[in-house]
Short mmCIF file of C-alpha atoms in Angstrom, two decimals:
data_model
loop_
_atom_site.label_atom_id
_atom_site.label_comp_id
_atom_site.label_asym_id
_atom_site.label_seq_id
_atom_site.Cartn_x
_atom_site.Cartn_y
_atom_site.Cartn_z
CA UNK M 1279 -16.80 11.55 -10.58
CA UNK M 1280 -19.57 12.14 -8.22
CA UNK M 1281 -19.43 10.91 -4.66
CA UNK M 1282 -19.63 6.62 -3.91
CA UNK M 1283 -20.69 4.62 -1.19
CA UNK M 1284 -18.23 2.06 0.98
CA UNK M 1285 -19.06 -1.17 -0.98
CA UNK M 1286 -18.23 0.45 -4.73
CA UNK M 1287 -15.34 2.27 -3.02
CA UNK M 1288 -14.27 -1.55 -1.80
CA UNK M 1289 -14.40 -2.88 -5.19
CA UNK M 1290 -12.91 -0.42 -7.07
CA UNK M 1291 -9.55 -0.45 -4.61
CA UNK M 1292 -10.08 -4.27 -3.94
CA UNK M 1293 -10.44 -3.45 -0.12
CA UNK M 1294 -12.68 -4.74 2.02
CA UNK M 1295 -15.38 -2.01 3.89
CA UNK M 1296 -13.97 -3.03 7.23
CA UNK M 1297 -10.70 -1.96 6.45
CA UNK M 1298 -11.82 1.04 4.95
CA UNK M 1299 -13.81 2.00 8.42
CA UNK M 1300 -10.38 0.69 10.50
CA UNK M 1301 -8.55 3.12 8.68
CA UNK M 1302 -11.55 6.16 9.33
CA UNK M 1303 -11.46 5.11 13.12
CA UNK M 1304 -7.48 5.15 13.37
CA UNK M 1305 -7.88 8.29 11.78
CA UNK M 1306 -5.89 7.64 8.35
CA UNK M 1307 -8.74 8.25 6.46
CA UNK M 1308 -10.97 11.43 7.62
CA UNK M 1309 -13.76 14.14 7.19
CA UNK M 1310 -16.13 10.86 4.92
CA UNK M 1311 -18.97 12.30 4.35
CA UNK M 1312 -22.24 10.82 4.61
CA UNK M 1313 -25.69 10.98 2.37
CA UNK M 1314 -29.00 11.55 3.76
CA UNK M 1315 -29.30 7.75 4.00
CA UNK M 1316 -26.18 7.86 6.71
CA UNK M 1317 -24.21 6.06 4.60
CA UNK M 1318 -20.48 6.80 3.78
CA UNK M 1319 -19.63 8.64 0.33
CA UNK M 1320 -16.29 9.13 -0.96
CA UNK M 1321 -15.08 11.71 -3.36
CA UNK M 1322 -12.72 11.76 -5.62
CA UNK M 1323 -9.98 13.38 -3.59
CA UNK M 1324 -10.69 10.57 -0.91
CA UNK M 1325 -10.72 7.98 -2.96
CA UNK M 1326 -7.16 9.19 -3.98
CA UNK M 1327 -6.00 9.30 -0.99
CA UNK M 1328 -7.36 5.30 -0.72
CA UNK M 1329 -4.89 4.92 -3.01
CA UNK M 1330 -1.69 6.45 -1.62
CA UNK M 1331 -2.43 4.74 1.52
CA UNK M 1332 -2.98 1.46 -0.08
CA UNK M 1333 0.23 1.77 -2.23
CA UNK M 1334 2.00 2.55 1.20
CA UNK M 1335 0.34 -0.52 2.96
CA UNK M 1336 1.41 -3.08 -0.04
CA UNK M 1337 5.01 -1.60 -0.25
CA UNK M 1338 4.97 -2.69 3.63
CA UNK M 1339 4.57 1.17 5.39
CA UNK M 1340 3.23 -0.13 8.82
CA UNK M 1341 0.59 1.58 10.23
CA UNK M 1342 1.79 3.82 13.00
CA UNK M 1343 4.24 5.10 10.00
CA UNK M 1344 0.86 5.88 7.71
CA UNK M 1345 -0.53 7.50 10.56
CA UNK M 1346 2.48 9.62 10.90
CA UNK M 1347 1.98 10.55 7.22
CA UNK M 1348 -1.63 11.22 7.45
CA UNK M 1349 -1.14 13.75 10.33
CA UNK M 1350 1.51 15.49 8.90
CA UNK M 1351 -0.51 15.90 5.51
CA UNK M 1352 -3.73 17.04 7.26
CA UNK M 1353 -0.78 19.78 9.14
CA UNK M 1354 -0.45 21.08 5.61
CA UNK M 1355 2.44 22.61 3.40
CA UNK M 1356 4.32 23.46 6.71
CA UNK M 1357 4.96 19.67 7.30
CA UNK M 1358 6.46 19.18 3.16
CA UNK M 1359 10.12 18.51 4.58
CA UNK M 1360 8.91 15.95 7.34
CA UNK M 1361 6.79 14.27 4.86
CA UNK M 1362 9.55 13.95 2.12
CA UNK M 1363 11.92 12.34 5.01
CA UNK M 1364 9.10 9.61 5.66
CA UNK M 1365 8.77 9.09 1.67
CA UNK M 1366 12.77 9.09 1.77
CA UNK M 1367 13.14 6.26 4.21
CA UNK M 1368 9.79 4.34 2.94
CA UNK M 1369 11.35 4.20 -0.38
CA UNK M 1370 14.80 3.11 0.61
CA UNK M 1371 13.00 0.11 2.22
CA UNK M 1372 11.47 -0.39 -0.72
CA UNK M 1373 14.58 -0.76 -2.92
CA UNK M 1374 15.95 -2.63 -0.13
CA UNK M 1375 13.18 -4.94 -0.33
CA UNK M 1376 13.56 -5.34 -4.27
CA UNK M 1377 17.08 -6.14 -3.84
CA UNK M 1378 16.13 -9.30 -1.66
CA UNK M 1379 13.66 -10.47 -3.54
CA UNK M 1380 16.03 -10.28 -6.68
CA UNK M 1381 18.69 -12.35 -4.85
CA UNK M 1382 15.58 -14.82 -3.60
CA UNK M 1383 14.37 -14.80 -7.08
CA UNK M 1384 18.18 -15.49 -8.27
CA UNK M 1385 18.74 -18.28 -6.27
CA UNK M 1386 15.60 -20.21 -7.51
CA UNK M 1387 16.15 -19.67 -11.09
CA UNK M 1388 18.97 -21.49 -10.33
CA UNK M 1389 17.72 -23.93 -8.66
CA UNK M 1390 15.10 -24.55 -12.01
CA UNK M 1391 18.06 -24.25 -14.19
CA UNK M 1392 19.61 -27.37 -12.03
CA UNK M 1393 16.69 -29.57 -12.03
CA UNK M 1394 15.84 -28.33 -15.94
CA UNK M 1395 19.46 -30.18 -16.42
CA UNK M 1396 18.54 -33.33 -13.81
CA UNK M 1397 15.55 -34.15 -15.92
CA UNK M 1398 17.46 -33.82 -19.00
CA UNK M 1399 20.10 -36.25 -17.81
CA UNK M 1400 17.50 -38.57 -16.24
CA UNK M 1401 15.71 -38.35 -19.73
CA UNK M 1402 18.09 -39.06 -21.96
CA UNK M 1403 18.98 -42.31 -19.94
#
């Protein structure tokens, strides 16, 4: 893959180009080179790192955590234990979160199930 601007970056990780640049000025996203027209290009290895961010931001990482992250990664192979305890707790709050949502999603089943049966009964009247 050879390097892409901002907008094709956008679409392909259905972000918009302002958050893209939020993340290069809080410093999540770093060294984006540019092409002789001054525009931002994104190589492969950036636009992987898009992605890990992304997948942290949707799983609900907030952004002083990413940060975190990002700093620690940019520290290098020194910072592997630190990073693993971030990815430790992120993930616990993840299964936490699944858990929840499983009782939520639980609890309204049952709730269809219930009015499935009201209709049935106010059917067959």
């Amino acid at each position: 893959m050879t390097d892409i601007e901002i907008s094709d970056v956008s679409n392909l990780m259905k972000l918009n180009s302002s958050t893209l640049r939020y993340y290069e000025s809080i410093g999540l996203i770093t060294d984006i080179k540019r092409n002789a027209s001054g525009k931002r290009v994104y190589s492969e290895e950036d636009i992987k790192w898009i992605e890990m961010i992304s997948r942290l931001r949707e799983t609900g990482m907030n952004i002083n955590k990413m940060k975190k992250y990002a700093q620690l990664r940019r520290m290098g192979d020194l910072t592997i234990t630190e990073r693993k305890s971030i990815m430790k707790e992120h993930l616990e709050f993840i299964e936490n979160k699944i858990a929840e949502l499983s009782k939520s999603r639980d609890y309204v089943a049952k709730k269809v199930k219930i009015y499935t049966e009201m209709e049935g009964k106010m059917n067959g009247r």
